[in-house]
Each structure stands twice: as structure tokens, then as C-alpha cells.
Amino acid sequence: SRRRHTRFLPVSWARRCVQETVSVLIAFINCTLVGEALSQVPGPWIIPTGVKLGLIKQFLGDEDQVTSLAIAKDCKFILSASKLTFNLWNAEFRAISRSFYNAHDSNIQGLAITSDNKYIISASLDRSIKIWDLLTKELIYTFENAHNDQIIQMLMTSDDNRIISVSRDQEIAIWDLKERKQVFKFANVHEQVINQIALSLSLIHI
């Protein structure tokens, strides 16, 4: 059978169509682009690729601007962060399933959810990375002072084994999720603050 390819909307094009986009994610399962838009009513927008950009689904519930977004691999859940709190959304019913209030001491900059939908990872400007139980909302573990400065972004590898974080200290750190320790650090990667990182599908290149 003919292989189906995922198509991508250029981020620069998407930025011209909304007031401001904080982050953009691609869900490979259903070829859907998910991005949060800081518009008059903050919340995630879901926009199918290959069609004219428009509001297809809107999730109402975040009280302030959305600072981070993540989507489950099976597309059943969406995570959105607003200041110190993040919400777990039921993607089908467009409703908040659980709220994690005051999860950090400063704005949340990164979110991830494991492929089995059991754990949530959050990273914040307070320099910490936290592991949460999705069902009970219990805090499982905290990487205290993960960086020497504020964490700008965090992502998790597709095999759920590693967390990658980037900070204003111009460092990229790799963490072992199961062993709960830092396994490698890239120091002084750039001359200025790193704003974004991405991981290749092969999990080899950052």
C-alpha cells in the first residue's frame, strides 16, 4: 500500500495567522497540528494539516496565557500550562479532566506525557523538573536545581527513557527518567540564550 506521509505547516506561516504562537506540536497518529494561540480566548487550537488555517476545536478553561503544551501519543489527552498550574484535557470531550494547581513556584515552560499515559513531566522557570502520577496527581519525584538558571524548554524522548532540558545558563541537559539522574550535559552550547530545541526521530541528534 502507498505509504502515508505526515505534512507539516510551516511555523512562520502559522505565526502570521494567529496573534502569537508559543509552541507547535505535531501528532503523528492523526496528522494533526496542535498549537496554543494567545488570542482573545487563550487555549489550544487543533488545526488539520493541508487545509486553510482555521479554528476547528477550541478548549476553554485556562485562565491566563498558555505557556506550554503537550499531547499524548494516542491523542486522547492534551496538557496545557498556564503560569504555575497545568491542566489535563480530554481531547474528545474538550474538557479538563484534572488540574494540577501550583505545581511549581514559577511559570511552567515544558510538559510531556509518557506513552502509557501514566506519568506527566513538567519543567519550570523555578529550575526544577517534576514527575507526576497522572491518575492520582501525586508528585513522584523532583529534579531540584536541574540547572543553574531558569529552564526554557523541556522534551521527552519517544521511548520515555530520557528527558532533555534547556536553560538560560546556555546548557542542554539529558536526564534518565527511570534512574532519575543526569546522564550528560552540553555546556556553553551557544553564545546567547537557547530558546528552542528539537529531537530527531532517530533519538540521536538534538
mmCIF file of C-alpha atoms in Angstrom:
data_model
loop_
_atom_site.group_PDB
_atom_site.id
_atom_site.type_symbol
_atom_site.label_atom_id
_atom_site.label_comp_id
_atom_site.label_asym_id
_atom_site.label_seq_id
_atom_site.Cartn_x
_atom_site.Cartn_y
_atom_site.Cartn_z
ATOM 1 C CA SER A 1 0.000 0.000 0.000
ATOM 2 C CA ARG A 2 1.047 3.570 -0.548
ATOM 3 C CA ARG A 3 2.889 4.995 2.427
ATOM 4 C CA ARG A 4 1.188 7.919 4.100
ATOM 5 C CA HIS A 5 3.396 10.909 4.901
ATOM 6 C CA THR A 6 2.785 13.473 7.581
ATOM 7 C CA ARG A 7 2.630 17.004 6.213
ATOM 8 C CA PHE A 8 3.847 19.976 8.202
ATOM 9 C CA LEU A 9 2.573 23.520 8.311
ATOM 10 C CA PRO A 10 5.481 25.998 8.329
ATOM 11 C CA VAL A 11 5.732 27.596 11.752
ATOM 12 C CA SER A 12 6.463 31.000 10.221
ATOM 13 C CA TRP A 13 3.231 30.784 8.195
ATOM 14 C CA ALA A 14 1.229 29.738 11.229
ATOM 15 C CA ARG A 15 2.628 32.641 13.226
ATOM 16 C CA ARG A 16 1.216 35.104 10.697
ATOM 17 C CA CYS A 17 -2.244 33.614 11.095
ATOM 18 C CA VAL A 18 -2.537 33.856 14.880
ATOM 19 C CA GLN A 19 -1.623 36.660 17.236
ATOM 20 C CA GLU A 20 1.184 34.752 18.907
ATOM 21 C CA THR A 21 2.165 31.076 18.998
ATOM 22 C CA VAL A 22 4.155 29.843 21.983
ATOM 23 C CA SER A 23 4.822 26.318 20.755
ATOM 24 C CA VAL A 24 3.753 23.949 17.999
ATOM 25 C CA LEU A 25 3.490 20.164 18.190
ATOM 26 C CA ILE A 26 2.781 17.507 15.596
ATOM 27 C CA ALA A 27 0.662 14.469 16.456
ATOM 28 C CA PHE A 28 1.803 11.789 14.013
ATOM 29 C CA ILE A 29 -1.066 9.420 14.694
ATOM 30 C CA ASN A 30 -3.802 11.560 13.153
ATOM 31 C CA CYS A 31 -1.635 14.091 11.287
ATOM 32 C CA THR A 32 -2.971 16.938 13.388
ATOM 33 C CA LEU A 33 -1.106 20.085 14.239
ATOM 34 C CA VAL A 34 -1.650 21.332 17.757
ATOM 35 C CA GLY A 35 -0.596 24.789 18.829
ATOM 36 C CA GLU A 36 -1.619 27.129 21.555
ATOM 37 C CA ALA A 37 -2.621 30.610 20.490
ATOM 38 C CA LEU A 38 -2.525 33.606 22.747
ATOM 39 C CA SER A 39 -5.669 35.183 21.372
ATOM 40 C CA GLN A 40 -8.669 36.832 22.951
ATOM 41 C CA VAL A 41 -9.674 33.483 24.452
ATOM 42 C CA PRO A 42 -6.492 31.563 25.416
ATOM 43 C CA GLY A 43 -6.415 27.825 24.878
ATOM 44 C CA PRO A 44 -5.129 25.142 22.483
ATOM 45 C CA TRP A 45 -6.204 25.104 18.847
ATOM 46 C CA ILE A 46 -6.283 21.916 16.767
ATOM 47 C CA ILE A 47 -5.703 22.508 13.072
ATOM 48 C CA PRO A 48 -5.613 19.676 10.460
ATOM 49 C CA THR A 49 -2.657 19.987 8.109
ATOM 50 C CA GLY A 50 -3.179 20.568 4.437
ATOM 51 C CA VAL A 51 -6.189 22.846 4.914
ATOM 52 C CA LYS A 52 -6.577 26.559 5.372
ATOM 53 C CA LEU A 53 -5.725 27.544 8.921
ATOM 54 C CA GLY A 54 -8.860 27.951 10.983
ATOM 55 C CA LEU A 55 -10.298 27.291 14.396
ATOM 56 C CA ILE A 56 -11.507 23.667 14.396
ATOM 57 C CA LYS A 57 -11.657 22.943 18.110
ATOM 58 C CA GLN A 58 -11.265 25.314 20.990
ATOM 59 C CA PHE A 59 -10.554 24.327 24.582
ATOM 60 C CA LEU A 60 -11.859 26.855 27.089
ATOM 61 C CA GLY A 61 -10.606 26.729 30.640
ATOM 62 C CA ASP A 62 -7.135 28.225 31.005
ATOM 63 C CA GLU A 63 -7.459 31.473 32.940
ATOM 64 C CA ASP A 64 -4.285 33.053 31.582
ATOM 65 C CA GLN A 65 -1.944 32.750 28.624
ATOM 66 C CA VAL A 66 -0.819 29.227 27.790
ATOM 67 C CA THR A 67 2.936 28.804 28.267
ATOM 68 C CA SER A 68 3.377 25.145 27.290
ATOM 69 C CA LEU A 69 1.538 22.347 25.535
ATOM 70 C CA ALA A 70 1.860 18.569 25.114
ATOM 71 C CA ILE A 71 -0.232 15.866 23.503
ATOM 72 C CA ALA A 72 -0.454 12.163 24.321
ATOM 73 C CA LYS A 73 0.754 9.714 21.683
ATOM 74 C CA ASP A 74 -2.729 8.239 21.362
ATOM 75 C CA CYS A 75 -4.150 11.787 21.127
ATOM 76 C CA LYS A 76 -6.579 11.116 23.983
ATOM 77 C CA PHE A 77 -5.108 13.775 26.256
ATOM 78 C CA ILE A 78 -3.718 17.280 25.876
ATOM 79 C CA LEU A 79 -1.685 19.104 28.516
ATOM 80 C CA SER A 80 -1.643 22.877 28.780
ATOM 81 C CA ALA A 81 0.216 25.035 31.283
ATOM 82 C CA SER A 82 -0.728 28.474 32.498
ATOM 83 C CA LYS A 83 1.646 30.114 34.981
ATOM 84 C CA LEU A 84 2.021 27.734 37.972
ATOM 85 C CA THR A 85 -0.779 25.339 37.005
ATOM 86 C CA PHE A 86 -1.231 22.780 34.245
ATOM 87 C CA ASN A 87 -4.404 21.098 33.024
ATOM 88 C CA LEU A 88 -5.020 17.634 31.623
ATOM 89 C CA TRP A 89 -7.676 17.777 28.896
ATOM 90 C CA ASN A 90 -9.856 15.047 27.467
ATOM 91 C CA ALA A 91 -9.300 15.700 23.770
ATOM 92 C CA GLU A 92 -12.560 14.089 22.663
ATOM 93 C CA PHE A 93 -14.846 15.990 25.017
ATOM 94 C CA ARG A 94 -12.712 19.161 25.090
ATOM 95 C CA ALA A 95 -12.988 19.298 28.871
ATOM 96 C CA ILE A 96 -10.482 19.474 31.706
ATOM 97 C CA SER A 97 -10.041 16.049 33.280
ATOM 98 C CA ARG A 98 -7.587 17.062 36.019
ATOM 99 C CA SER A 99 -5.894 20.242 37.180
ATOM 100 C CA PHE A 100 -2.524 20.357 38.897
ATOM 101 C CA TYR A 101 -2.656 23.598 40.856
ATOM 102 C CA ASN A 102 0.528 25.376 41.992
ATOM 103 C CA ALA A 103 2.632 22.586 40.525
ATOM 104 C CA HIS A 104 5.713 24.841 40.501
ATOM 105 C CA ASP A 105 6.964 28.019 42.128
ATOM 106 C CA SER A 106 7.295 29.810 38.796
ATOM 107 C CA ASN A 107 5.899 29.609 35.263
ATOM 108 C CA ILE A 108 5.789 26.148 33.685
ATOM 109 C CA GLN A 109 7.801 26.052 30.457
ATOM 110 C CA GLY A 110 7.673 22.374 29.451
ATOM 111 C CA LEU A 111 5.247 19.448 29.607
ATOM 112 C CA ALA A 112 5.379 15.815 28.490
ATOM 113 C CA ILE A 113 3.262 12.711 28.971
ATOM 114 C CA THR A 114 4.548 9.131 28.827
ATOM 115 C CA SER A 115 3.293 6.854 26.070
ATOM 116 C CA ASP A 116 1.310 4.720 28.538
ATOM 117 C CA ASN A 117 -0.490 7.851 29.832
ATOM 118 C CA LYS A 118 0.630 7.102 33.390
ATOM 119 C CA TYR A 119 3.069 9.922 34.111
ATOM 120 C CA ILE A 120 3.375 13.628 33.387
ATOM 121 C CA ILE A 121 6.666 15.530 33.313
ATOM 122 C CA SER A 122 6.768 19.266 33.953
ATOM 123 C CA ALA A 123 9.612 21.797 33.883
ATOM 124 C CA SER A 124 9.596 25.344 35.177
ATOM 125 C CA LEU A 125 11.396 28.637 35.444
ATOM 126 C CA ASP A 126 11.979 27.632 39.076
ATOM 127 C CA ARG A 127 14.775 25.360 37.703
ATOM 128 C CA SER A 128 13.008 22.124 38.672
ATOM 129 C CA ILE A 129 11.700 19.154 36.666
ATOM 130 C CA LYS A 130 8.907 17.114 38.229
ATOM 131 C CA ILE A 131 7.351 13.700 37.608
ATOM 132 C CA TRP A 132 3.637 13.330 38.388
ATOM 133 C CA ASP A 133 1.211 10.421 38.575
ATOM 134 C CA LEU A 134 -1.478 11.211 36.007
ATOM 135 C CA LEU A 135 -4.242 9.319 37.804
ATOM 136 C CA THR A 136 -3.639 10.321 41.425
ATOM 137 C CA LYS A 137 -1.929 13.691 40.739
ATOM 138 C CA GLU A 138 0.756 12.626 43.224
ATOM 139 C CA LEU A 139 4.233 14.147 42.881
ATOM 140 C CA ILE A 140 6.531 11.174 42.262
ATOM 141 C CA TYR A 141 9.942 12.827 42.017
ATOM 142 C CA THR A 142 11.590 16.239 41.690
ATOM 143 C CA PHE A 143 14.870 17.113 39.974
ATOM 144 C CA GLU A 144 15.774 20.050 42.228
ATOM 145 C CA ASN A 145 18.008 22.775 40.778
ATOM 146 C CA ALA A 146 18.233 20.917 37.499
ATOM 147 C CA HIS A 147 20.002 23.946 36.018
ATOM 148 C CA ASN A 148 21.848 26.987 37.286
ATOM 149 C CA ASP A 149 19.267 29.259 35.696
ATOM 150 C CA GLN A 150 15.657 29.182 34.516
ATOM 151 C CA ILE A 151 14.530 26.234 32.362
ATOM 152 C CA ILE A 152 13.306 27.461 28.984
ATOM 153 C CA GLN A 153 12.103 24.216 27.425
ATOM 154 C CA MET A 154 11.868 20.502 28.141
ATOM 155 C CA LEU A 155 11.021 17.494 25.994
ATOM 156 C CA MET A 156 10.943 13.728 26.407
ATOM 157 C CA THR A 157 12.235 11.088 24.008
ATOM 158 C CA SER A 158 9.643 8.919 22.286
ATOM 159 C CA ASP A 159 10.845 5.821 24.149
ATOM 160 C CA ASP A 160 10.095 7.545 27.501
ATOM 161 C CA ASN A 161 13.665 6.939 28.701
ATOM 162 C CA ARG A 162 15.228 10.393 28.600
ATOM 163 C CA ILE A 163 14.294 13.994 29.363
ATOM 164 C CA ILE A 164 16.091 16.838 27.617
ATOM 165 C CA SER A 165 16.039 20.299 29.161
ATOM 166 C CA VAL A 166 17.488 23.625 28.081
ATOM 167 C CA SER A 167 18.150 26.611 30.303
ATOM 168 C CA ARG A 168 19.159 30.249 30.323
ATOM 169 C CA ASP A 169 22.532 29.025 31.589
ATOM 170 C CA GLN A 170 23.243 28.053 27.937
ATOM 171 C CA GLU A 171 23.281 24.359 28.812
ATOM 172 C CA ILE A 172 21.376 21.372 27.470
ATOM 173 C CA ALA A 173 20.972 18.552 29.973
ATOM 174 C CA ILE A 174 19.907 14.945 29.397
ATOM 175 C CA TRP A 175 18.208 13.087 32.234
ATOM 176 C CA ASP A 176 17.474 9.391 32.713
ATOM 177 C CA LEU A 177 13.800 9.151 33.615
ATOM 178 C CA LYS A 178 14.000 5.711 35.187
ATOM 179 C CA GLU A 179 17.320 6.141 37.039
ATOM 180 C CA ARG A 180 16.343 9.746 37.863
ATOM 181 C CA LYS A 181 19.767 11.230 37.293
ATOM 182 C CA GLN A 182 21.598 13.450 34.822
ATOM 183 C CA VAL A 183 23.467 11.402 32.249
ATOM 184 C CA PHE A 184 25.010 14.130 30.076
ATOM 185 C CA LYS A 185 25.303 17.902 29.777
ATOM 186 C CA PHE A 186 26.201 20.159 26.856
ATOM 187 C CA ALA A 187 27.775 23.292 28.357
ATOM 188 C CA ASN A 188 28.094 26.706 26.661
ATOM 189 C CA VAL A 189 26.264 25.458 23.587
ATOM 190 C CA HIS A 190 25.602 28.960 22.247
ATOM 191 C CA GLU A 191 26.800 32.462 22.963
ATOM 192 C CA GLN A 192 23.273 33.580 23.810
ATOM 193 C CA VAL A 193 20.212 32.060 25.481
ATOM 194 C CA ILE A 194 18.806 28.928 23.784
ATOM 195 C CA ASN A 195 15.109 29.390 23.026
ATOM 196 C CA GLN A 196 14.132 26.100 21.366
ATOM 197 C CA ILE A 197 15.374 22.530 20.988
ATOM 198 C CA ALA A 198 14.120 19.577 18.963
ATOM 199 C CA LEU A 199 14.994 15.889 18.806
ATOM 200 C CA SER A 200 15.352 13.782 15.669
ATOM 201 C CA LEU A 201 13.071 10.765 15.218
ATOM 202 C CA SER A 202 16.126 8.522 15.488
ATOM 203 C CA LEU A 203 16.748 9.939 19.002
ATOM 204 C CA ILE A 204 20.379 10.509 18.007
ATOM 205 C CA HIS A 205 20.532 14.209 17.194
ATOM 206 C CA ILE A 206 19.374 17.305 19.110
#
